[in-house]
Short mmCIF file of C-alpha atoms in Angstrom, two decimals:
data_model
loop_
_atom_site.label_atom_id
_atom_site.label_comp_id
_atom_site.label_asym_id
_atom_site.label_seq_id
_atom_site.Cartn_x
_atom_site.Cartn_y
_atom_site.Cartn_z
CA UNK N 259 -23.52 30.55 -2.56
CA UNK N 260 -21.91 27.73 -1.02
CA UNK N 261 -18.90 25.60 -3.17
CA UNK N 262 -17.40 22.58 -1.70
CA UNK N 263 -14.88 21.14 -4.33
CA UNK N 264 -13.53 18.35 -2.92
CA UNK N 265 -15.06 15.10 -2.08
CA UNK N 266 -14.96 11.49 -2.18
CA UNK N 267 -17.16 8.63 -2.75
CA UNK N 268 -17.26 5.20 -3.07
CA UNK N 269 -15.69 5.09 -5.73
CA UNK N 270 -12.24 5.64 -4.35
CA UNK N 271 -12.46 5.78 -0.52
CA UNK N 272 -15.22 7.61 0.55
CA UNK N 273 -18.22 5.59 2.33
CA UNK N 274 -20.86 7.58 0.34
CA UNK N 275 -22.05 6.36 -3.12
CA UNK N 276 -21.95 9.04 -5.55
CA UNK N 277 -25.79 9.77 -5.50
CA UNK N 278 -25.28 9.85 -1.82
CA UNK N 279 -22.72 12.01 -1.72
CA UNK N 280 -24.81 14.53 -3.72
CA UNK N 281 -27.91 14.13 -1.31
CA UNK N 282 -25.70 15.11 1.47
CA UNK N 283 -24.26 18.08 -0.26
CA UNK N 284 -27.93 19.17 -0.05
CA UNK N 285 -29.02 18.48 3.52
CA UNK N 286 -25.39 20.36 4.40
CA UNK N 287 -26.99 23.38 2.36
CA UNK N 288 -24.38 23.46 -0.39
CA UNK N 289 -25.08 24.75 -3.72
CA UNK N 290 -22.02 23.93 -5.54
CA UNK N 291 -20.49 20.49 -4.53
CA UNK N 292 -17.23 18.95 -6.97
CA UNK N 293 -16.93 14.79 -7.15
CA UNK N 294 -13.03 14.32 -7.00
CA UNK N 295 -12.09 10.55 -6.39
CA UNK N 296 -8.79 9.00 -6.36
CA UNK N 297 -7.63 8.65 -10.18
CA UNK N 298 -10.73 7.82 -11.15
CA UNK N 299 -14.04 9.14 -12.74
CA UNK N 300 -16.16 6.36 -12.67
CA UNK N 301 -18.74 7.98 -10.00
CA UNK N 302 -19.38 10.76 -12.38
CA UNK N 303 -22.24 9.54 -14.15
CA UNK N 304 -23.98 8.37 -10.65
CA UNK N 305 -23.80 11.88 -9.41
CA UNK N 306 -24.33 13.48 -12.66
CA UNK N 307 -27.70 11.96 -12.39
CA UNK N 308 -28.74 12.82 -8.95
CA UNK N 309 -28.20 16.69 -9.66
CA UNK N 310 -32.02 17.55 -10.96
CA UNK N 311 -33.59 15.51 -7.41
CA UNK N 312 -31.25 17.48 -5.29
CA UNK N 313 -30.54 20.45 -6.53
CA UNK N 314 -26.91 21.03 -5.63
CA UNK N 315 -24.50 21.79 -8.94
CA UNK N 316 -22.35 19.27 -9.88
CA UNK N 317 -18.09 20.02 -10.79
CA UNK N 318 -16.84 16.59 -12.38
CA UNK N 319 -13.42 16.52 -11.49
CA UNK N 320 -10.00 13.96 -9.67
CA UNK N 321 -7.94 14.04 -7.05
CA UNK N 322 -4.55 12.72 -9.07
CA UNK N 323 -1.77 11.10 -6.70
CA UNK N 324 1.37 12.61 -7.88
CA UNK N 325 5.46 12.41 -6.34
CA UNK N 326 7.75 15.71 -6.40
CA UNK N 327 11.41 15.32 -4.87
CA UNK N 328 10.29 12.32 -2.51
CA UNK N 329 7.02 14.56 -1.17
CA UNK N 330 3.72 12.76 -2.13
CA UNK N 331 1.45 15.56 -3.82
CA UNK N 332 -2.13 15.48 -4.99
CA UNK N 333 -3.87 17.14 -7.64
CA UNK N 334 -7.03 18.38 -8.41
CA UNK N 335 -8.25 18.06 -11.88
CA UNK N 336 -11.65 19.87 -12.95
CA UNK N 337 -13.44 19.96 -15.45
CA UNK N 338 -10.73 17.68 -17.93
CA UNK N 339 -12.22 15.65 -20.78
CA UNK N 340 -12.75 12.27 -19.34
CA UNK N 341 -11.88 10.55 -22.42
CA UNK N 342 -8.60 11.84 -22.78
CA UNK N 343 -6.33 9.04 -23.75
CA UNK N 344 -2.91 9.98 -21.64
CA UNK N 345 -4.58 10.98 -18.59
CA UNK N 346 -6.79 8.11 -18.93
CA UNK N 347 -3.43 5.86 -19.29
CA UNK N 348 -1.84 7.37 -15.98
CA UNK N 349 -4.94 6.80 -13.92
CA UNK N 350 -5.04 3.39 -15.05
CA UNK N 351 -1.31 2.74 -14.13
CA UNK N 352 -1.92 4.22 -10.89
CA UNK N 353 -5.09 1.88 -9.58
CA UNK N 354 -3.38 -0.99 -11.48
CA UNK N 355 0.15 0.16 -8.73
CA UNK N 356 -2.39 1.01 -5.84
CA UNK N 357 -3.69 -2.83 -6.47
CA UNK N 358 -0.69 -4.11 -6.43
CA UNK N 359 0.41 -2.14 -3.32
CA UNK N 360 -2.72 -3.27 -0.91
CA UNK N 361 -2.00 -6.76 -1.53
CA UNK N 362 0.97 -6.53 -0.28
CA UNK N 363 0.02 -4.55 2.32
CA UNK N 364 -2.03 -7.01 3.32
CA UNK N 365 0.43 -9.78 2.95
CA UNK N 366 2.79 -8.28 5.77
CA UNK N 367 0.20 -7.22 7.79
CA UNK N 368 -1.12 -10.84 7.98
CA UNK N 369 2.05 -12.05 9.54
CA UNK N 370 1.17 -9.87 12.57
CA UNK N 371 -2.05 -9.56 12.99
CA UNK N 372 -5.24 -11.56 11.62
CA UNK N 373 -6.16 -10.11 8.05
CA UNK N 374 -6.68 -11.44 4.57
CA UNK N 375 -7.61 -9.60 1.14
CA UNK N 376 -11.27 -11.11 1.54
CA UNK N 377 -11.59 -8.60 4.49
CA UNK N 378 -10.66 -6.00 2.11
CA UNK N 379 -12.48 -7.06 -0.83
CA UNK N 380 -15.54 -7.04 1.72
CA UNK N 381 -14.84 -3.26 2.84
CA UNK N 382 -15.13 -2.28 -1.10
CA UNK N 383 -17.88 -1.78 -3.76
CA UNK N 384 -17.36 -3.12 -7.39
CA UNK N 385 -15.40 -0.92 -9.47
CA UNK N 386 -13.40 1.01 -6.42
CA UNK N 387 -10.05 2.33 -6.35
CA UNK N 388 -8.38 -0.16 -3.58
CA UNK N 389 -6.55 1.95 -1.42
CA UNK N 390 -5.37 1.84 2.22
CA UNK N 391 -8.08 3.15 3.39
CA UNK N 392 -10.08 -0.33 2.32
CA UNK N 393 -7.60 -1.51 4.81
CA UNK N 394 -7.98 0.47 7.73
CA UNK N 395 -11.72 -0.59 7.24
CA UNK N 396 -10.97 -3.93 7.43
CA UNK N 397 -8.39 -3.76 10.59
CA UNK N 398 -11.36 -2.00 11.79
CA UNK N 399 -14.08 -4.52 11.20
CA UNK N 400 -11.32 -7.25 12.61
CA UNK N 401 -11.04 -5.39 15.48
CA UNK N 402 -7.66 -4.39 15.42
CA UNK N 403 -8.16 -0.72 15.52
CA UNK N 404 -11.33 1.79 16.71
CA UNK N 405 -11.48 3.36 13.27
CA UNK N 406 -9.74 5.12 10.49
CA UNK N 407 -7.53 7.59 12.07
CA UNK N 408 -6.17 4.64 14.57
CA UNK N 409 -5.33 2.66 11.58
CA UNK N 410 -3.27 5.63 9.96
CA UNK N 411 -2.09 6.46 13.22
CA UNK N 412 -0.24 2.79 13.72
CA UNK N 413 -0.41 -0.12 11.43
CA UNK N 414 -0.90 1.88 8.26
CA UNK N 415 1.47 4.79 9.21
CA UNK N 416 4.08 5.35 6.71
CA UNK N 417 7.11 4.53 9.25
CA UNK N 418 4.96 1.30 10.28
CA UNK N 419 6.98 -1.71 9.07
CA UNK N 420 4.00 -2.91 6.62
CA UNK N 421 3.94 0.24 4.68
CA UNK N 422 4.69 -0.16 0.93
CA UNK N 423 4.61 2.61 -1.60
CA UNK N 424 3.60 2.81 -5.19
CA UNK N 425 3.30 4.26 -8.60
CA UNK N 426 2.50 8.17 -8.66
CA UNK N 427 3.36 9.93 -12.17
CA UNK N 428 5.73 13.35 -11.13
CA UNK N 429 3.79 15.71 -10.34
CA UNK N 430 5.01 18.35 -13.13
CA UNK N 431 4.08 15.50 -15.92
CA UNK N 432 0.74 15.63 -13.46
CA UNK N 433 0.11 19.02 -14.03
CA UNK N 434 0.92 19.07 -18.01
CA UNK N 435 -1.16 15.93 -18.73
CA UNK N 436 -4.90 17.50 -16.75
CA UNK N 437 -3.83 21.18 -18.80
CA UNK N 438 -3.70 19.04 -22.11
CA UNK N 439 -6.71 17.02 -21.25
CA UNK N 440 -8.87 20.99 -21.07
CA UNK N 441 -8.62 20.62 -17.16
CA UNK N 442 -7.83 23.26 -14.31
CA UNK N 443 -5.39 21.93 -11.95
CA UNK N 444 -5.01 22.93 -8.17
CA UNK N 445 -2.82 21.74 -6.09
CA UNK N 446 -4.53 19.88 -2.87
CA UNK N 447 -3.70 20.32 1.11
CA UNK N 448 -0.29 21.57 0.38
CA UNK N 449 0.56 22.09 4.13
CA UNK N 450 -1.17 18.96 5.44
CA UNK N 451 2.16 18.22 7.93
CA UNK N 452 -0.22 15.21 9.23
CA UNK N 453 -0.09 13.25 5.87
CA UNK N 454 3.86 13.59 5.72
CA UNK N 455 5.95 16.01 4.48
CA UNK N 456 4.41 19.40 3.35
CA UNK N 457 5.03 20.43 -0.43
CA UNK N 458 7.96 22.53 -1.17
CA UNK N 459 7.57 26.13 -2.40
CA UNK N 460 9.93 25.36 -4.85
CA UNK N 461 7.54 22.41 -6.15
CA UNK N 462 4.65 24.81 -6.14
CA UNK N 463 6.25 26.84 -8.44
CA UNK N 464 7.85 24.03 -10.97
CA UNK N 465 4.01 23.02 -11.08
CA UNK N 466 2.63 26.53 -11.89
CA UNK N 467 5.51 26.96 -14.43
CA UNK N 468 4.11 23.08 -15.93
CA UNK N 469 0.06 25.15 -15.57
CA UNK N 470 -0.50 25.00 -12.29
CA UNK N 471 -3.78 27.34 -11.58
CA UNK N 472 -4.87 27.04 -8.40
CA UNK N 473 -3.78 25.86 -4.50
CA UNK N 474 -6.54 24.49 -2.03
CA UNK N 475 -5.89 26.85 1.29
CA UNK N 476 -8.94 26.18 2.92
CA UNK N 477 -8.23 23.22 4.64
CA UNK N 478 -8.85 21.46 7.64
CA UNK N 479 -5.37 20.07 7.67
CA UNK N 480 -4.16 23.89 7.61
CA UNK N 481 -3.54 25.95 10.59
CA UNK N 482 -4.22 29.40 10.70
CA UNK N 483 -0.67 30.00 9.90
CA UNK N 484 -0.59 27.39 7.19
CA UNK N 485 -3.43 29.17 5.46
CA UNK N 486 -1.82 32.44 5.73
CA UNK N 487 1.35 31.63 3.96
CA UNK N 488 -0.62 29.58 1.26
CA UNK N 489 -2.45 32.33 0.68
CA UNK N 490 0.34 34.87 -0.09
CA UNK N 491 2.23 32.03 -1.92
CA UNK N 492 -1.17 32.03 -4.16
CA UNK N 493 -1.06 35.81 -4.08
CA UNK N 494 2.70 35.91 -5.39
CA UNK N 495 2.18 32.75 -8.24
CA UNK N 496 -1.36 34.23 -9.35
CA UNK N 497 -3.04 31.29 -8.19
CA UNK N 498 -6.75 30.92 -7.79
CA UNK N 499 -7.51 30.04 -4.03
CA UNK N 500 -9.80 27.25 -3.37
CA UNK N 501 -11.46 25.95 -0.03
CA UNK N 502 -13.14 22.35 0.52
CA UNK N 503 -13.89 19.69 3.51
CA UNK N 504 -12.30 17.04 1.84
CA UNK N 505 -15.16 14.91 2.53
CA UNK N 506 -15.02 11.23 2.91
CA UNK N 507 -18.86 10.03 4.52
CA UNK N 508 -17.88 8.19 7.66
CA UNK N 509 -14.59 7.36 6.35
CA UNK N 510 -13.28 10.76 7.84
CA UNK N 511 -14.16 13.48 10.40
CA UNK N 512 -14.62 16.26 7.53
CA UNK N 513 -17.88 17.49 6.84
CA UNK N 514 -19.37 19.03 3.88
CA UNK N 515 -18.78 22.67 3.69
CA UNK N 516 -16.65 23.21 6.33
CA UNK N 517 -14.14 24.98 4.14
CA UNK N 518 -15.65 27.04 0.96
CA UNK N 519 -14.80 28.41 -2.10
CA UNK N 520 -15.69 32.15 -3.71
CA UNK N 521 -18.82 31.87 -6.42
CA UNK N 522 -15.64 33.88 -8.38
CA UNK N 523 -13.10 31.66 -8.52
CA UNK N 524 -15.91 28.87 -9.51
CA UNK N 525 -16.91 31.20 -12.19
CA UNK N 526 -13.18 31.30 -13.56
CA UNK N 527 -12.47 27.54 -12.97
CA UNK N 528 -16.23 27.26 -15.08
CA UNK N 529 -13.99 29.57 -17.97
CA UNK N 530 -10.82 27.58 -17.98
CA UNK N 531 -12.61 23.73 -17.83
CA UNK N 532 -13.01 21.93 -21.01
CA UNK N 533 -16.64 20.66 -19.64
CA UNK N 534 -18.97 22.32 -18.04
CA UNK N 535 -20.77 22.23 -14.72
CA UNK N 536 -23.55 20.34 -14.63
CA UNK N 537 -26.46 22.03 -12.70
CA UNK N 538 -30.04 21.46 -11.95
#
């Protein structure tokens, strides 16, 4: 059996629609694909539906953009009650700050280089969490950059003079608000060094004190070494160990199943969620 629990869509900054995103979790041969976008869970429905034509079991879950000591952190929520009211708040308070952020964003950027917030609007599909990957799209289309990974790289790195940052709830609170909402958190591309700094041991472990279940070792942001440690810091906290591409359609290089997870620590995620998996 092949599990791939994290991927993105449309809905947050993948280039994939939701139904899409399920199709391709076919044709890649998964069986087990989870829909995690940016503090959101609007694509959930979408995908929900396209499980019977493709076959490929469906994990509803978010990837929740959290802050611990300075170090941004994200979190992987499965399987939480979508209508819970406080996570529901936070999420809201997030896109509302990630907004806010791109525009201004795009404001400095404009002083530079040739860019307005129609370019990103055009880059995005109704109901989308705005983020700075909208704007890398747009620098691309402009022709400013080649892709993605040259906008990260330069105008939209976080020592570039236009970056800006925003609203992300502590990632403890993080952790205590997806456990009271019936959800299994695990902590996301821990030792990802290329995203900024790497996520204290010491944070780990204040977020598996707040509920913390699992970490995400497999990785393509993790080295061999990277993985190692992860793993025996997951061995040492009793945390469930989790692989996934990280997937993103074109947005990204990372394709579906490139990193896996064990049909047994599915089946105990499954036992912990509030809501279940939806299969075929």
């Amino acid at each position: 059996m092949r599990i791939d629990l994290h991927t993105h869509s449309t809905v947050s900054d993948g280039t994939d629609t939701p139904a899409q995103v399920v199709a391709a979790a076919a044709r890649a041969g998964l069986d087990v694909l989870a829909l995690t976008d940016h503090d959101t869970t609007a694509g959930w429905a979408e995908a929900a539906a396209a499980v019977p034509e493709h076959g490929v079991a469906l994990v509803r879950g978010e990837e929740i953009s959290c802050r611990a000591a300075g170090t941004s952190v994200h979190l992987l929520s499965y399987l939480h009650d979508p209508a819970d009211a406080a996570l529901l708040a936070e999420g809201e308070r997030t896109r509302t700050a990630r907004l806010e952020r791109a525009r201004h964003i795009v404001a400095r950027i404009a002083v530079d280089h040739e860019l307005t917030w129609g370019d990103v609007e055009a880059q995005t599909a109704e109901g989308t969490t705005v983020g700075r990957p909208h704007i890398a799209d747009a620098l691309v289309a402009r022709g400013h950059v080649t892709d993605r990974s040259a906008a990260f790289a330069s105008i939209l790195a976080t020592d570039s003079p236009y970056y800006v940052p925003h609203h992300a709830p502590d990632a403890v609170l993080a952790v205590e608000l997806v456990r009271a909402a019936g959800g299994v958190p695990v902590l996301a591309h821990p030792g990802a060094r290329a995203r900024g700094s790497v996520v204290p041991d010491d944070v780990v472990a204040a977020m598996v004190e707040a509920g913390l279940l699992g970490v995400e070792v497999g990785h393509r942001d993790h080295d061999d070494a990277d993985r190692a440690r992860l793993a025996a810091l997951a061995d040492r906290l009793g945390l469930l160990v989790t692989g996934s591409s990280d997937y993103h359609g074109q947005g990204k290089p990372n394709r579906l199943g490139e990193s896996t997870t064990s049909p047994e620590v599915l089946a105990r995620i499954e036992e912990l969620g509030r809501i279940a998996v939806v299969r075929p």
